[in-house]
Amino acid sequence: MTSARIIGPVISSRQWATVFAPRRERDRPLLGSAATAYASASPLELGSIRRSLILMEDTIIFSLIERGQFAQNSPVYQPGATVQQYLKDSGRQLSLLEYLLMETEHVHGKIRRFSNSEENAFFPNYLPPLILPPRQSQEEDVLYPAAKDVNVNNSIMEMYLEHLLPGIAVEGDDGQYGSSAMYDVMILQALSKRIHYGKFVAESKFRKQTAEYSELIKNKDEDAIMELLTDRAVELKVIERVKLKASTFGQDLNSMGGDGGEEERILRLDPDAIGALYDTWVMPLTKIVEVAYLLRRLD
């Protein structure tokens, strides 16, 4: 019997103890003071909201890049084409995407994912009982109870299937149904979280301009509320930021030969398409969430 051969440097037990020491024994946290400050920030502070939205941009863009590896694969979205699953109450047949999304929500729902106000299920009537004890979260402390009634996931699903998916995946069928549906679920949940974070934006704006918003809410003036909460200058900055991220994250570095000139770059994601996604869908849907939340704020 031959002994195993160790390739590479040998790490002593003392080195392992240093690397994997309990956090209290280290000189400072691995993520630095910025992460500590972020964790302790109020969810209604503008800085906290901005950081959260920027992190969500990263998740959305990376997920879109992953989904773009595969063809559109239309059977994933056709009820009964790949799975034989039905809704219990209505008997409606599900597509593979719907089935995987509902099963994912079922698992995540057990561990309190949808107890957070920015997390909204696509199948809220099919969430299971919690296996963890419920807790009073920080989000529940700052948002008005009516926040739970605001859910635009049907619009998000329609937008994704009819407009976004055809723009990121090539036409055709490569048979990668499971992988396609998996990344579809990731994108949908990331978009949903980003858009429903508008509840926190709306509450923050309401507390800063309570008198102005209260008057408009009492009058049910949706157009005026939309005008008051819209800041086009900020929106344009967001569009430019996500376009820059798409062009940076989406670079195919293997395609950059020679001196790496601009003409040699190959992008896996169209920056203009991502800018249009935010301008046409993400930010308008976020503002719809904000208005819907504010209209219930004085109930």
mmCIF file of C-alpha atoms in Angstrom:
data_model
loop_
_atom_site.group_PDB
_atom_site.id
_atom_site.type_symbol
_atom_site.label_atom_id
_atom_site.label_comp_id
_atom_site.label_asym_id
_atom_site.label_seq_id
_atom_site.Cartn_x
_atom_site.Cartn_y
_atom_site.Cartn_z
ATOM 1 C CA MET A 1 0.000 0.000 0.000
ATOM 2 C CA THR A 2 1.531 3.319 -1.083
ATOM 3 C CA SER A 3 1.251 6.463 0.961
ATOM 4 C CA ALA A 4 -0.407 9.572 -0.420
ATOM 5 C CA ARG A 5 1.945 12.118 -1.900
ATOM 6 C CA ILE A 6 1.458 15.757 -0.903
ATOM 7 C CA ILE A 7 1.941 18.265 -3.693
ATOM 8 C CA GLY A 8 2.735 21.871 -2.839
ATOM 9 C CA PRO A 9 3.773 23.691 0.318
ATOM 10 C CA VAL A 10 3.052 22.085 3.658
ATOM 11 C CA ILE A 11 1.116 24.288 6.084
ATOM 12 C CA SER A 12 1.918 23.809 9.729
ATOM 13 C CA SER A 13 -0.727 23.378 12.410
ATOM 14 C CA ARG A 14 0.234 26.792 13.764
ATOM 15 C CA GLN A 15 -0.422 28.399 10.350
ATOM 16 C CA TRP A 16 -3.798 26.677 10.083
ATOM 17 C CA ALA A 17 -4.684 27.912 13.574
ATOM 18 C CA THR A 18 -3.810 31.461 12.518
ATOM 19 C CA VAL A 19 -5.821 31.345 9.285
ATOM 20 C CA PHE A 20 -8.900 29.769 10.825
ATOM 21 C CA ALA A 21 -8.734 31.406 14.252
ATOM 22 C CA PRO A 22 -12.046 32.509 15.749
ATOM 23 C CA ARG A 23 -12.861 36.036 14.764
ATOM 24 C CA ARG A 24 -12.475 37.354 18.316
ATOM 25 C CA GLU A 25 -8.792 36.337 18.234
ATOM 26 C CA ARG A 26 -7.977 38.211 15.054
ATOM 27 C CA ASP A 27 -6.698 41.761 15.073
ATOM 28 C CA ARG A 28 -9.551 42.941 12.837
ATOM 29 C CA PRO A 29 -12.507 41.504 10.869
ATOM 30 C CA LEU A 30 -11.698 40.107 7.429
ATOM 31 C CA LEU A 31 -14.125 42.448 5.667
ATOM 32 C CA GLY A 32 -12.892 45.592 7.393
ATOM 33 C CA SER A 33 -14.674 48.458 9.081
ATOM 34 C CA ALA A 34 -16.844 49.288 6.070
ATOM 35 C CA ALA A 35 -18.698 45.982 6.354
ATOM 36 C CA THR A 36 -19.132 46.498 10.090
ATOM 37 C CA ALA A 37 -20.547 49.979 9.544
ATOM 38 C CA TYR A 38 -22.867 48.688 6.836
ATOM 39 C CA ALA A 39 -24.206 45.921 9.055
ATOM 40 C CA SER A 40 -25.043 48.386 11.814
ATOM 41 C CA ALA A 41 -26.585 51.068 9.577
ATOM 42 C CA SER A 42 -30.305 51.776 9.636
ATOM 43 C CA PRO A 43 -32.085 50.439 6.534
ATOM 44 C CA LEU A 44 -33.644 53.897 6.044
ATOM 45 C CA GLU A 45 -30.371 55.818 5.945
ATOM 46 C CA LEU A 46 -29.683 57.045 2.417
ATOM 47 C CA GLY A 47 -26.175 55.611 2.521
ATOM 48 C CA SER A 48 -27.499 52.195 3.550
ATOM 49 C CA ILE A 49 -30.160 52.256 0.819
ATOM 50 C CA ARG A 50 -27.613 53.270 -1.801
ATOM 51 C CA ARG A 51 -25.191 50.516 -0.819
ATOM 52 C CA SER A 52 -27.940 47.909 -0.894
ATOM 53 C CA LEU A 53 -29.101 48.972 -4.363
ATOM 54 C CA ILE A 54 -25.535 48.949 -5.716
ATOM 55 C CA LEU A 55 -24.964 45.409 -4.405
ATOM 56 C CA MET A 56 -28.214 44.294 -6.021
ATOM 57 C CA GLU A 57 -27.003 45.697 -9.357
ATOM 58 C CA ASP A 58 -23.974 43.406 -9.153
ATOM 59 C CA THR A 59 -26.148 40.364 -8.479
ATOM 60 C CA ILE A 60 -28.505 41.156 -11.357
ATOM 61 C CA ILE A 61 -25.740 41.775 -13.897
ATOM 62 C CA PHE A 62 -23.741 38.665 -12.998
ATOM 63 C CA SER A 63 -26.914 36.547 -13.160
ATOM 64 C CA LEU A 64 -27.760 37.938 -16.593
ATOM 65 C CA ILE A 65 -24.260 37.063 -17.810
ATOM 66 C CA GLU A 66 -24.699 33.497 -16.547
ATOM 67 C CA ARG A 67 -28.113 33.100 -18.232
ATOM 68 C CA GLY A 68 -26.682 34.426 -21.503
ATOM 69 C CA GLN A 69 -24.554 31.272 -21.837
ATOM 70 C CA PHE A 70 -27.622 29.321 -22.905
ATOM 71 C CA ALA A 71 -30.187 29.621 -25.664
ATOM 72 C CA GLN A 72 -33.698 30.897 -25.003
ATOM 73 C CA ASN A 73 -35.002 27.304 -24.702
ATOM 74 C CA SER A 74 -38.713 28.033 -25.046
ATOM 75 C CA PRO A 75 -39.863 24.650 -23.606
ATOM 76 C CA VAL A 76 -38.708 25.914 -20.189
ATOM 77 C CA TYR A 77 -41.614 28.386 -20.235
ATOM 78 C CA GLN A 78 -44.334 26.224 -21.788
ATOM 79 C CA PRO A 79 -46.661 24.501 -19.289
ATOM 80 C CA GLY A 80 -46.359 20.748 -19.577
ATOM 81 C CA ALA A 81 -43.514 20.795 -22.091
ATOM 82 C CA THR A 82 -40.871 19.448 -19.695
ATOM 83 C CA VAL A 83 -42.583 18.687 -16.351
ATOM 84 C CA GLN A 84 -46.017 17.424 -15.361
ATOM 85 C CA GLN A 85 -46.759 19.560 -12.321
ATOM 86 C CA TYR A 86 -49.962 21.363 -11.328
ATOM 87 C CA LEU A 87 -51.108 23.971 -8.832
ATOM 88 C CA LYS A 88 -53.039 22.270 -6.066
ATOM 89 C CA ASP A 89 -55.958 24.698 -5.817
ATOM 90 C CA SER A 90 -56.622 25.570 -9.469
ATOM 91 C CA GLY A 91 -55.133 22.566 -11.239
ATOM 92 C CA ARG A 92 -53.245 24.870 -13.596
ATOM 93 C CA GLN A 93 -50.316 23.146 -15.263
ATOM 94 C CA LEU A 94 -46.909 24.655 -14.559
ATOM 95 C CA SER A 95 -43.926 25.348 -16.750
ATOM 96 C CA LEU A 96 -40.478 24.215 -15.666
ATOM 97 C CA LEU A 97 -39.611 27.778 -14.661
ATOM 98 C CA GLU A 98 -42.759 28.122 -12.550
ATOM 99 C CA TYR A 99 -42.213 24.730 -10.929
ATOM 100 C CA LEU A 100 -38.574 25.436 -10.027
ATOM 101 C CA LEU A 101 -39.431 28.927 -8.787
ATOM 102 C CA MET A 102 -42.242 27.625 -6.583
ATOM 103 C CA GLU A 103 -40.064 24.817 -5.188
ATOM 104 C CA THR A 104 -37.235 27.282 -4.476
ATOM 105 C CA GLU A 105 -39.639 29.584 -2.654
ATOM 106 C CA HIS A 106 -40.975 26.611 -0.707
ATOM 107 C CA VAL A 107 -37.507 25.775 0.633
ATOM 108 C CA HIS A 108 -36.461 29.391 1.253
ATOM 109 C CA GLY A 109 -39.799 30.188 2.833
ATOM 110 C CA LYS A 110 -39.153 27.691 5.617
ATOM 111 C CA ILE A 111 -36.107 29.641 6.801
ATOM 112 C CA ARG A 112 -37.732 33.109 6.909
ATOM 113 C CA ARG A 113 -36.630 34.513 3.554
ATOM 114 C CA PHE A 114 -40.040 36.014 2.942
ATOM 115 C CA SER A 115 -40.295 37.411 6.442
ATOM 116 C CA ASN A 116 -38.173 40.284 5.103
ATOM 117 C CA SER A 117 -40.183 43.075 3.509
ATOM 118 C CA GLU A 118 -37.989 43.402 0.418
ATOM 119 C CA GLU A 119 -38.434 39.695 -0.349
ATOM 120 C CA ASN A 120 -41.723 38.935 -2.075
ATOM 121 C CA ALA A 121 -42.755 35.490 -3.284
ATOM 122 C CA PHE A 122 -44.050 34.861 -6.794
ATOM 123 C CA PHE A 123 -46.303 32.176 -5.287
ATOM 124 C CA PRO A 124 -47.203 33.721 -1.908
ATOM 125 C CA ASN A 125 -50.208 31.447 -1.397
ATOM 126 C CA TYR A 126 -48.002 28.348 -1.440
ATOM 127 C CA LEU A 127 -45.404 29.287 1.160
ATOM 128 C CA PRO A 128 -44.848 26.646 3.865
ATOM 129 C CA PRO A 129 -44.783 27.078 7.646
ATOM 130 C CA LEU A 130 -41.506 28.275 9.128
ATOM 131 C CA ILE A 131 -39.060 25.756 10.567
ATOM 132 C CA LEU A 132 -37.190 28.590 12.300
ATOM 133 C CA PRO A 133 -38.916 30.623 15.002
ATOM 134 C CA PRO A 134 -40.276 33.931 13.719
ATOM 135 C CA ARG A 135 -38.352 37.011 14.736
ATOM 136 C CA GLN A 136 -39.065 40.722 14.841
ATOM 137 C CA SER A 137 -36.739 41.954 12.128
ATOM 138 C CA GLN A 138 -35.273 45.411 11.696
ATOM 139 C CA GLU A 139 -37.213 45.786 8.456
ATOM 140 C CA GLU A 140 -40.519 45.127 10.194
ATOM 141 C CA ASP A 141 -39.661 47.861 12.678
ATOM 142 C CA VAL A 142 -39.180 50.569 10.030
ATOM 143 C CA LEU A 143 -41.794 49.773 7.387
ATOM 144 C CA TYR A 144 -45.506 50.376 7.709
ATOM 145 C CA PRO A 145 -47.486 47.088 7.911
ATOM 146 C CA ALA A 146 -49.127 47.792 4.543
ATOM 147 C CA ALA A 147 -45.768 47.027 2.896
ATOM 148 C CA LYS A 148 -46.679 43.335 2.874
ATOM 149 C CA ASP A 149 -49.596 44.025 0.532
ATOM 150 C CA VAL A 150 -47.413 45.535 -2.215
ATOM 151 C CA ASN A 151 -46.289 42.902 -4.715
ATOM 152 C CA VAL A 152 -45.579 43.499 -8.425
ATOM 153 C CA ASN A 153 -44.048 40.119 -9.216
ATOM 154 C CA ASN A 154 -46.597 39.403 -11.941
ATOM 155 C CA SER A 155 -45.350 42.459 -13.815
ATOM 156 C CA ILE A 156 -41.737 41.405 -13.230
ATOM 157 C CA MET A 157 -42.392 37.931 -14.645
ATOM 158 C CA GLU A 158 -44.125 39.375 -17.706
ATOM 159 C CA MET A 159 -41.295 41.850 -18.279
ATOM 160 C CA TYR A 160 -38.665 39.144 -17.979
ATOM 161 C CA LEU A 161 -40.260 36.647 -20.348
ATOM 162 C CA GLU A 162 -41.434 39.092 -23.002
ATOM 163 C CA HIS A 163 -38.687 41.712 -23.023
ATOM 164 C CA LEU A 164 -35.546 40.868 -21.046
ATOM 165 C CA LEU A 165 -34.986 37.195 -21.857
ATOM 166 C CA PRO A 166 -35.070 37.674 -25.656
ATOM 167 C CA GLY A 167 -32.426 40.373 -25.240
ATOM 168 C CA ILE A 168 -29.880 38.311 -23.291
ATOM 169 C CA ALA A 169 -30.228 34.809 -24.772
ATOM 170 C CA VAL A 170 -29.907 33.798 -28.409
ATOM 171 C CA GLU A 171 -32.831 32.172 -30.169
ATOM 172 C CA GLY A 172 -32.862 28.427 -30.305
ATOM 173 C CA ASP A 173 -32.850 25.309 -28.153
ATOM 174 C CA ASP A 174 -29.629 23.845 -26.752
ATOM 175 C CA GLY A 175 -31.361 21.414 -24.394
ATOM 176 C CA GLN A 176 -29.957 23.092 -21.264
ATOM 177 C CA TYR A 177 -33.365 23.410 -19.652
ATOM 178 C CA GLY A 178 -32.332 22.895 -16.037
ATOM 179 C CA SER A 179 -29.471 25.395 -16.133
ATOM 180 C CA SER A 180 -31.615 27.934 -17.965
ATOM 181 C CA ALA A 181 -34.432 27.678 -15.426
ATOM 182 C CA MET A 182 -31.985 27.852 -12.519
ATOM 183 C CA TYR A 183 -30.542 31.165 -13.699
ATOM 184 C CA ASP A 184 -34.029 32.423 -14.590
ATOM 185 C CA VAL A 185 -35.001 31.934 -10.946
ATOM 186 C CA MET A 186 -31.888 33.757 -9.758
ATOM 187 C CA ILE A 187 -32.597 36.717 -12.043
ATOM 188 C CA LEU A 188 -36.280 36.929 -11.162
ATOM 189 C CA GLN A 189 -35.608 36.866 -7.435
ATOM 190 C CA ALA A 190 -32.823 39.440 -7.750
ATOM 191 C CA LEU A 191 -35.030 41.765 -9.815
ATOM 192 C CA SER A 192 -37.908 41.304 -7.397
ATOM 193 C CA LYS A 193 -35.743 42.194 -4.402
ATOM 194 C CA ARG A 194 -34.335 45.268 -6.165
ATOM 195 C CA ILE A 195 -37.718 46.536 -7.257
ATOM 196 C CA HIS A 196 -39.494 45.888 -3.956
ATOM 197 C CA TYR A 197 -36.707 47.688 -2.125
ATOM 198 C CA GLY A 198 -38.665 50.710 -3.259
ATOM 199 C CA LYS A 199 -40.668 50.279 -0.057
ATOM 200 C CA PHE A 200 -37.623 51.352 1.957
ATOM 201 C CA VAL A 201 -36.962 54.226 -0.453
ATOM 202 C CA ALA A 202 -40.567 55.373 -0.112
ATOM 203 C CA GLU A 203 -40.540 55.227 3.690
ATOM 204 C CA SER A 204 -37.287 57.181 3.790
ATOM 205 C CA LYS A 205 -38.721 59.860 1.489
ATOM 206 C CA PHE A 206 -41.964 59.994 3.467
ATOM 207 C CA ARG A 207 -40.117 60.641 6.731
ATOM 208 C CA LYS A 208 -38.103 63.447 5.141
ATOM 209 C CA GLN A 209 -41.131 65.165 3.562
ATOM 210 C CA THR A 210 -43.994 63.958 5.707
ATOM 211 C CA ALA A 211 -46.254 66.985 5.257
ATOM 212 C CA GLU A 212 -45.930 67.081 1.461
ATOM 213 C CA TYR A 213 -46.529 63.373 0.997
ATOM 214 C CA SER A 214 -49.361 63.227 3.544
ATOM 215 C CA GLU A 215 -51.341 65.852 1.679
ATOM 216 C CA LEU A 216 -50.964 64.037 -1.624
ATOM 217 C CA ILE A 217 -51.781 60.688 -0.047
ATOM 218 C CA LYS A 218 -54.982 62.043 1.474
ATOM 219 C CA ASN A 219 -55.991 63.317 -1.958
ATOM 220 C CA LYS A 220 -55.037 59.989 -3.608
ATOM 221 C CA ASP A 221 -53.038 61.977 -6.140
ATOM 222 C CA GLU A 222 -50.891 59.254 -7.678
ATOM 223 C CA ASP A 223 -49.440 61.448 -10.426
ATOM 224 C CA ALA A 224 -48.315 64.105 -7.974
ATOM 225 C CA ILE A 225 -46.776 61.482 -5.676
ATOM 226 C CA MET A 226 -44.899 60.015 -8.646
ATOM 227 C CA GLU A 227 -43.627 63.453 -9.620
ATOM 228 C CA LEU A 228 -42.494 64.257 -6.080
ATOM 229 C CA LEU A 229 -40.526 61.048 -5.610
ATOM 230 C CA THR A 230 -38.877 61.108 -9.044
ATOM 231 C CA ASP A 231 -35.333 62.435 -9.278
ATOM 232 C CA ARG A 232 -34.272 62.124 -12.908
ATOM 233 C CA ALA A 233 -30.708 63.235 -12.201
ATOM 234 C CA VAL A 234 -30.235 60.315 -9.808
ATOM 235 C CA GLU A 235 -31.836 57.935 -12.294
ATOM 236 C CA LEU A 236 -29.406 58.971 -15.031
ATOM 237 C CA LYS A 237 -26.478 58.295 -12.691
ATOM 238 C CA VAL A 238 -27.858 54.808 -12.000
ATOM 239 C CA ILE A 239 -28.188 54.130 -15.731
ATOM 240 C CA GLU A 240 -24.585 55.147 -16.390
ATOM 241 C CA ARG A 241 -23.374 53.071 -13.442
ATOM 242 C CA VAL A 242 -25.081 49.849 -14.568
ATOM 243 C CA LYS A 243 -23.867 50.389 -18.137
ATOM 244 C CA LEU A 244 -20.314 50.718 -16.836
ATOM 245 C CA LYS A 245 -20.710 47.576 -14.730
ATOM 246 C CA ALA A 246 -22.091 45.636 -17.683
ATOM 247 C CA SER A 247 -19.152 46.654 -19.870
ATOM 248 C CA THR A 248 -16.678 45.829 -17.080
ATOM 249 C CA PHE A 249 -18.141 42.589 -15.709
ATOM 250 C CA GLY A 250 -19.131 41.331 -19.155
ATOM 251 C CA GLN A 251 -15.709 41.503 -20.787
ATOM 252 C CA ASP A 252 -14.354 38.327 -22.331
ATOM 253 C CA LEU A 253 -10.728 38.718 -21.254
ATOM 254 C CA ASN A 254 -9.612 35.829 -23.462
ATOM 255 C CA SER A 255 -10.594 37.872 -26.509
ATOM 256 C CA MET A 256 -8.206 40.697 -25.661
ATOM 257 C CA GLY A 257 -5.068 40.083 -27.671
ATOM 258 C CA GLY A 258 -2.308 42.417 -28.724
ATOM 259 C CA ASP A 259 -2.404 45.653 -26.821
ATOM 260 C CA GLY A 260 -5.957 45.010 -25.569
ATOM 261 C CA GLY A 261 -7.451 47.824 -27.615
ATOM 262 C CA GLU A 262 -11.091 48.745 -27.432
ATOM 263 C CA GLU A 263 -11.751 47.318 -30.893
ATOM 264 C CA GLU A 264 -10.682 43.860 -29.666
ATOM 265 C CA ARG A 265 -13.049 43.637 -26.722
ATOM 266 C CA ILE A 266 -15.873 41.119 -26.787
ATOM 267 C CA LEU A 267 -18.739 41.812 -24.393
ATOM 268 C CA ARG A 268 -21.018 39.050 -23.140
ATOM 269 C CA LEU A 269 -23.650 41.635 -22.161
ATOM 270 C CA ASP A 270 -24.780 44.716 -24.043
ATOM 271 C CA PRO A 271 -24.281 47.747 -21.743
ATOM 272 C CA ASP A 272 -26.930 49.756 -23.580
ATOM 273 C CA ALA A 273 -29.430 46.932 -23.084
ATOM 274 C CA ILE A 274 -28.746 46.922 -19.344
ATOM 275 C CA GLY A 275 -29.130 50.701 -19.216
ATOM 276 C CA ALA A 276 -32.438 50.360 -21.062
ATOM 277 C CA LEU A 277 -33.535 47.601 -18.667
ATOM 278 C CA TYR A 278 -33.121 49.939 -15.712
ATOM 279 C CA ASP A 279 -34.545 52.968 -17.483
ATOM 280 C CA THR A 280 -37.589 51.237 -18.975
ATOM 281 C CA TRP A 281 -38.429 48.586 -16.397
ATOM 282 C CA VAL A 282 -36.487 48.414 -13.136
ATOM 283 C CA MET A 283 -36.775 52.036 -12.021
ATOM 284 C CA PRO A 284 -40.366 52.549 -13.266
ATOM 285 C CA LEU A 285 -41.501 49.380 -11.484
ATOM 286 C CA THR A 286 -39.633 50.491 -8.364
ATOM 287 C CA LYS A 287 -41.520 53.789 -8.433
ATOM 288 C CA ILE A 288 -44.802 51.934 -8.866
ATOM 289 C CA VAL A 289 -43.940 50.042 -5.675
ATOM 290 C CA GLU A 290 -43.109 53.328 -3.962
ATOM 291 C CA VAL A 291 -46.423 54.909 -4.958
ATOM 292 C CA ALA A 292 -48.415 51.824 -3.961
ATOM 293 C CA TYR A 293 -46.706 51.776 -0.574
ATOM 294 C CA LEU A 294 -47.215 55.496 0.024
ATOM 295 C CA LEU A 295 -50.912 55.341 -0.892
ATOM 296 C CA ARG A 296 -51.323 52.882 2.009
ATOM 297 C CA ARG A 297 -48.989 54.738 4.363
ATOM 298 C CA LEU A 298 -51.736 56.627 6.219
ATOM 299 C CA ASP A 299 -54.252 53.762 6.402
#
